PDB file of C-alpha atoms in Angstrom:
ATOM      1  CA  ARG R 210       0.000   0.000   0.000  1.00 36.00           C
ATOM      2  CA  VAL R 211       1.138   3.507  -0.756  1.00 44.00           C
ATOM      3  CA  LEU R 212       1.896   5.666   2.286  1.00 45.00           C
ATOM      4  CA  PHE R 213       0.498   8.898   0.868  1.00 49.00           C
ATOM      5  CA  ARG R 214      -2.946   7.405   1.213  1.00 61.00           C
ATOM      6  CA  SER R 215      -2.815   7.226   5.017  1.00 71.00           C
ATOM      7  CA  GLU R 216      -5.271   9.078   7.222  1.00 73.00           C
ATOM      8  CA  TYR R 217      -5.381   9.803  10.922  1.00 75.00           C
ATOM      9  CA  TRP R 218      -8.611   9.174  12.808  1.00 74.00           C
ATOM     10  CA  GLY R 219      -7.955  10.773  16.199  1.00 77.00           C
ATOM     11  CA  GLY R 220      -9.660   9.052  19.122  1.00 77.00           C
ATOM     12  CA  ASP R 221     -10.108   5.763  17.273  1.00 78.00           C
ATOM     13  CA  ASP R 222      -8.627   2.535  18.675  1.00 81.00           C
ATOM     14  CA  HIS R 223      -6.731   2.220  15.365  1.00 77.00           C
ATOM     15  CA  PRO R 224      -6.208   5.861  14.332  1.00 77.00           C
ATOM     16  CA  TRP R 225      -3.918   5.222  11.345  1.00 75.00           C
ATOM     17  CA  ARG R 226      -5.969   4.197   8.306  1.00 77.00           C
ATOM     18  CA  HIS R 227      -5.365   3.482   4.652  1.00 76.00           C
ATOM     19  CA  GLY R 228      -6.923   6.415   2.832  1.00 70.00           C
ATOM     20  CA  LEU R 229      -8.904   4.577   0.186  1.00 72.00           C
ATOM     21  CA  ASP R 230     -10.330   1.525   1.920  1.00 78.00           C
ATOM     22  CA  LYS R 231     -10.132   2.936   5.488  1.00 79.00           C
ATOM     23  CA  SER R 232      -8.664  -0.297   6.850  1.00 85.00           C
ATOM     24  CA  PRO R 233      -6.334   0.050   9.866  1.00 86.00           C
ATOM     25  CA  VAL R 234      -2.593   0.388   9.313  1.00 84.00           C
ATOM     26  CA  THR R 235      -0.981  -2.381  11.373  1.00 85.00           C
ATOM     27  CA  ASP R 236       2.696  -2.103  10.402  1.00 86.00           C
ATOM     28  CA  VAL R 237       4.408  -0.748  13.539  1.00 88.00           C
ATOM     29  CA  SER R 238       7.222   0.914  11.573  1.00 86.00           C
ATOM     30  CA  VAL R 239       4.727   2.735   9.331  1.00 81.00           C
ATOM     31  CA  ILE R 240       2.757   3.906  12.365  1.00 82.00           C
ATOM     32  CA  ALA R 241       5.944   5.156  14.074  1.00 83.00           C
ATOM     33  CA  SER R 242       6.998   7.039  10.950  1.00 79.00           C
ATOM     34  CA  GLU R 243       3.545   8.571  10.510  1.00 79.00           C
ATOM     35  CA  GLU R 244       3.495   9.651  14.170  1.00 81.00           C
ATOM     36  CA  GLN R 245       6.833  11.436  13.708  1.00 82.00           C
ATOM     37  CA  HIS R 246       5.585  13.256  10.604  1.00 79.00           C
ATOM     38  CA  LYS R 247       2.388  14.233  12.418  1.00 81.00           C
ATOM     39  CA  LEU R 248       4.288  15.642  15.395  1.00 83.00           C
ATOM     40  CA  ALA R 249       6.625  17.595  13.107  1.00 80.00           C
ATOM     41  CA  ALA R 250       3.689  19.171  11.257  1.00 77.00           C
ATOM     42  CA  GLU R 251       1.991  20.110  14.527  1.00 79.00           C
ATOM     43  CA  ALA R 252       5.204  21.615  15.905  1.00 78.00           C
ATOM     44  CA  ALA R 253       5.854  23.646  12.739  1.00 76.00           C
ATOM     45  CA  ASP R 254       2.702  25.729  13.215  1.00 75.00           C
ATOM     46  CA  GLN R 255       2.064  25.454  16.946  1.00 77.00           C
ATOM     47  CA  ASP R 256       3.557  28.863  17.808  1.00 77.00           C
ATOM     48  CA  THR R 257       1.394  30.793  15.364  1.00 75.00           C
ATOM     49  CA  ALA R 258      -1.736  28.627  15.045  1.00 78.00           C
ATOM     50  CA  GLY R 259      -4.864  30.619  15.762  1.00 81.00           C
ATOM     51  CA  THR R 260      -3.121  33.987  15.433  1.00 85.00           C
ATOM     52  CA  PRO R 261      -3.593  36.722  12.837  1.00 88.00           C
ATOM     53  CA  ALA R 262      -0.078  35.979  11.550  1.00 85.00           C
ATOM     54  CA  HIS R 263      -1.024  32.391  10.786  1.00 83.00           C
ATOM     55  CA  ALA R 264      -4.259  33.481   9.137  1.00 86.00           C
ATOM     56  CA  GLU R 265      -2.260  35.820   6.876  1.00 89.00           C
ATOM     57  CA  LYS R 266       0.170  33.011   6.078  1.00 87.00           C
ATOM     58  CA  LEU R 267      -2.707  30.801   4.980  1.00 89.00           C
ATOM     59  CA  ARG R 268      -4.349  33.649   3.051  1.00 92.00           C
ATOM     60  CA  GLY R 269      -1.037  33.962   1.191  1.00 94.00           C
ATOM     61  CA  CYS R 270      -1.468  30.357   0.020  1.00 95.00           C
ATOM     62  CA  GLY R 271      -4.067  31.361  -2.540  1.00 97.00           C
ATOM     63  CA  VAL R 272      -3.625  30.172  -6.130  1.00 97.00           C
ATOM     64  CA  ARG R 273      -3.810  32.195  -9.344  1.00 97.00           C
ATOM     65  CA  VAL R 274      -6.649  31.022 -11.570  1.00 97.00           C
ATOM     66  CA  ASP R 275      -4.442  30.918 -14.676  1.00 96.00           C
ATOM     67  CA  PHE R 276      -2.262  28.299 -12.951  1.00 96.00           C
ATOM     68  CA  LEU R 277      -5.309  26.453 -11.612  1.00 97.00           C
ATOM     69  CA  LEU R 278      -6.752  26.284 -15.115  1.00 96.00           C
ATOM     70  CA  ALA R 279      -3.439  25.245 -16.706  1.00 97.00           C
ATOM     71  CA  LEU R 280      -2.873  22.538 -14.066  1.00 98.00           C
ATOM     72  CA  THR R 281      -6.374  21.153 -14.535  1.00 98.00           C
ATOM     73  CA  PHE R 282      -5.927  21.019 -18.315  1.00 98.00           C
ATOM     74  CA  ALA R 283      -2.391  19.571 -18.122  1.00 98.00           C
ATOM     75  CA  LEU R 284      -3.431  16.722 -15.821  1.00 98.00           C
ATOM     76  CA  ASP R 285      -6.925  16.383 -17.298  1.00 98.00           C
ATOM     77  CA  MET R 286      -8.520  16.649 -13.864  1.00 98.00           C
ATOM     78  CA  TRP R 287     -11.896  17.991 -15.055  1.00 98.00           C
ATOM     79  CA  GLU R 288     -13.813  14.865 -14.038  1.00 98.00           C
ATOM     80  CA  TRP R 289     -11.802  14.126 -10.889  1.00 98.00           C
ATOM     81  CA  GLN R 290     -13.481  14.444  -7.536  1.00 97.00           C
ATOM     82  CA  THR R 291     -11.817  16.795  -5.072  1.00 96.00           C
ATOM     83  CA  TRP R 292     -10.710  13.924  -2.820  1.00 92.00           C
ATOM     84  CA  GLU R 293      -8.913  12.428  -5.844  1.00 94.00           C
ATOM     85  CA  VAL R 294      -6.984  15.671  -6.345  1.00 96.00           C
ATOM     86  CA  VAL R 295      -5.750  15.311  -2.765  1.00 93.00           C
ATOM     87  CA  GLN R 296      -4.956  11.582  -3.007  1.00 89.00           C
ATOM     88  CA  TYR R 297      -3.369  11.545  -6.457  1.00 92.00           C
ATOM     89  CA  LEU R 298      -1.839  15.018  -6.795  1.00 96.00           C
ATOM     90  CA  VAL R 299      -1.449  16.930  -3.535  1.00 95.00           C
ATOM     91  CA  LYS R 300      -0.246  14.131  -1.265  1.00 91.00           C
ATOM     92  CA  PRO R 301       2.211  12.535  -3.727  1.00 90.00           C
ATOM     93  CA  ALA R 302       3.621  15.963  -4.662  1.00 94.00           C
ATOM     94  CA  THR R 303       4.113  17.062  -1.051  1.00 92.00           C
ATOM     95  CA  GLU R 304       5.151  13.800   0.610  1.00 87.00           C
ATOM     96  CA  GLY R 305       8.832  14.117  -0.309  1.00 86.00           C
ATOM     97  CA  GLU R 306       8.870  17.844   0.447  1.00 90.00           C
ATOM     98  CA  GLY R 307       8.280  17.670   4.180  1.00 87.00           C
ATOM     99  CA  ARG R 308       4.551  17.166   3.706  1.00 88.00           C
ATOM    100  CA  CYS R 309       4.175  20.860   3.134  1.00 91.00           C
ATOM    101  CA  ARG R 310       1.189  22.765   1.821  1.00 93.00           C
ATOM    102  CA  PHE R 311       0.786  22.296  -1.939  1.00 96.00           C
ATOM    103  CA  MET R 312       1.206  26.037  -2.482  1.00 96.00           C
ATOM    104  CA  GLU R 313       4.594  25.902  -0.708  1.00 94.00           C
ATOM    105  CA  LEU R 314       6.108  23.613  -3.354  1.00 97.00           C
ATOM    106  CA  ALA R 315       8.896  25.424  -5.228  1.00 96.00           C
ATOM    107  CA  ALA R 316       7.290  24.793  -8.627  1.00 96.00           C
ATOM    108  CA  VAL R 317       3.915  26.071  -7.404  1.00 96.00           C
ATOM    109  CA  ARG R 318       4.957  28.895  -5.060  1.00 96.00           C
ATOM    110  CA  VAL R 319       5.373  31.357  -7.945  1.00 96.00           C
ATOM    111  CA  TYR R 320       1.603  31.090  -8.560  1.00 96.00           C
ATOM    112  CA  ALA R 321       0.692  31.753  -4.913  1.00 97.00           C
ATOM    113  CA  GLY R 322      -0.524  34.993  -3.437  1.00 97.00           C
ATOM    114  CA  ALA R 323      -2.955  36.619  -1.046  1.00 97.00           C
ATOM    115  CA  ALA R 324      -6.394  35.311  -1.937  1.00 96.00           C
ATOM    116  CA  SER R 325      -9.295  37.658  -2.566  1.00 94.00           C
ATOM    117  CA  VAL R 326     -11.857  34.888  -3.180  1.00 96.00           C
ATOM    118  CA  PHE R 327     -12.659  31.921  -0.932  1.00 95.00           C
ATOM    119  CA  MET R 328     -13.731  28.769  -2.761  1.00 96.00           C
ATOM    120  CA  SER R 329     -15.984  26.250  -1.063  1.00 93.00           C
ATOM    121  CA  HIS R 330     -16.386  22.738  -2.411  1.00 93.00           C
ATOM    122  CA  CYS R 331     -17.607  19.249  -1.722  1.00 93.00           C
ATOM    123  CA  TRP R 332     -14.982  16.498  -1.432  1.00 92.00           C
ATOM    124  CA  GLY R 333     -17.120  14.336  -3.697  1.00 95.00           C
ATOM    125  CA  GLY R 334     -17.749  17.151  -6.166  1.00 97.00           C
ATOM    126  CA  ARG R 335     -16.158  17.467  -9.593  1.00 98.00           C
ATOM    127  CA  TRP R 336     -12.870  19.358  -9.523  1.00 98.00           C
ATOM    128  CA  GLY R 337     -13.665  20.842 -12.913  1.00 98.00           C
ATOM    129  CA  ASP R 338     -16.783  22.501 -11.499  1.00 98.00           C
ATOM    130  CA  LEU R 339     -14.694  24.133  -8.769  1.00 98.00           C
ATOM    131  CA  VAL R 340     -12.159  25.377 -11.327  1.00 98.00           C
ATOM    132  CA  ALA R 341     -14.901  26.716 -13.590  1.00 97.00           C
ATOM    133  CA  ALA R 342     -16.463  28.575 -10.656  1.00 97.00           C
ATOM    134  CA  ALA R 343     -13.068  30.020  -9.680  1.00 97.00           C
ATOM    135  CA  CYS R 344     -12.543  31.306 -13.209  1.00 96.00           C
ATOM    136  CA  ALA R 345     -16.047  32.666 -13.826  1.00 95.00           C
ATOM    137  CA  GLY R 346     -15.812  36.399 -14.586  1.00 94.00           C
ATOM    138  CA  ALA R 347     -12.172  36.512 -13.547  1.00 89.00           C
ATOM    139  CA  ASP R 348      -9.064  37.871 -15.137  1.00 89.00           C
ATOM    140  CA  ALA R 349      -6.029  35.583 -15.201  1.00 83.00           C
ATOM    141  CA  ASN R 350      -4.575  37.179 -12.072  1.00 89.00           C
ATOM    142  CA  ARG R 351      -7.479  36.420  -9.721  1.00 96.00           C
ATOM    143  CA  ILE R 352      -6.197  34.586  -6.664  1.00 97.00           C
ATOM    144  CA  VAL R 353      -8.525  32.100  -4.984  1.00 97.00           C
ATOM    145  CA  TRP R 354      -8.196  30.207  -1.729  1.00 97.00           C
ATOM    146  CA  ILE R 355      -8.796  26.469  -1.941  1.00 97.00           C
ATOM    147  CA  ASP R 356      -8.168  24.503   1.236  1.00 94.00           C
ATOM    148  CA  VAL R 357      -6.658  21.442  -0.462  1.00 95.00           C
ATOM    149  CA  PHE R 358      -3.834  23.661  -1.741  1.00 96.00           C
ATOM    150  CA  ALA R 359      -3.505  26.051   1.221  1.00 95.00           C
ATOM    151  CA  VAL R 360      -3.755  23.686   4.203  1.00 92.00           C
ATOM    152  CA  ARG R 361      -1.542  20.679   4.832  1.00 89.00           C
ATOM    153  CA  GLN R 362      -3.423  17.572   3.723  1.00 89.00           C
ATOM    154  CA  TRP R 363      -1.492  15.368   6.116  1.00 82.00           C
ATOM    155  CA  PRO R 364      -2.061  14.256   9.687  1.00 77.00           C
ATOM    156  CA  GLY R 365      -0.901  17.125  11.868  1.00 71.00           C
ATOM    157  CA  GLY R 366      -2.605  19.686   9.659  1.00 65.00           C
ATOM    158  CA  TRP R 367      -5.356  19.746  12.303  1.00 52.00           C
ATOM    159  CA  VAL R 368      -3.563  22.695  13.924  1.00 50.00           C
ATOM    160  CA  GLU R 369      -4.531  24.967  11.050  1.00 51.00           C
ATOM    161  CA  LYS R 370      -7.778  23.198  10.242  1.00 51.00           C
ATOM    162  CA  SER R 371      -9.020  23.676  13.800  1.00 49.00           C
ATOM    163  CA  GLY R 372      -7.955  27.332  13.646  1.00 47.00           C
ATOM    164  CA  LEU R 373      -9.939  27.751  10.439  1.00 47.00           C
ATOM    165  CA  MET R 374     -12.990  26.268  12.087  1.00 38.00           C
ATOM    166  CA  GLY R 375     -12.571  28.402  15.190  1.00 41.00           C
ATOM    167  CA  GLY R 376     -11.874  25.519  17.565  1.00 37.00           C
TER     168      GLY R 376
END
């Protein structure tokens, strides 16, 4: 099984799960490695989580719609569901880069900026519909905020996710 498909179900007797079939991860070495990655992600943002500085950092992880459109065309993601974008693009791309936010990747960072539009989506919705909505009436320089690109999609990203949800 591929590691980038793991999930963390806090509070469960078997919190480490395979992302696609949700079965428990039982390999002790995989669990230990995942725990270390989770702790590192939590520590990286702990000092600023819930502060205006952290909110501005996340706002700065917006994506330009011209890049969003080009990426969607290049990878033919129009019919993908949002969860598939995370499982097959975001997690594999960020796993070897410290499990960073997608918008922090060197090749992507040049298309990041302070978002002026917040995009909401359904994890089971079509990615192409989200992209079309982001582009509607926009010039190429519009910057939109999409959580799957702006927030770590790895265990430990709860620090910012809970801050976004106010808890």
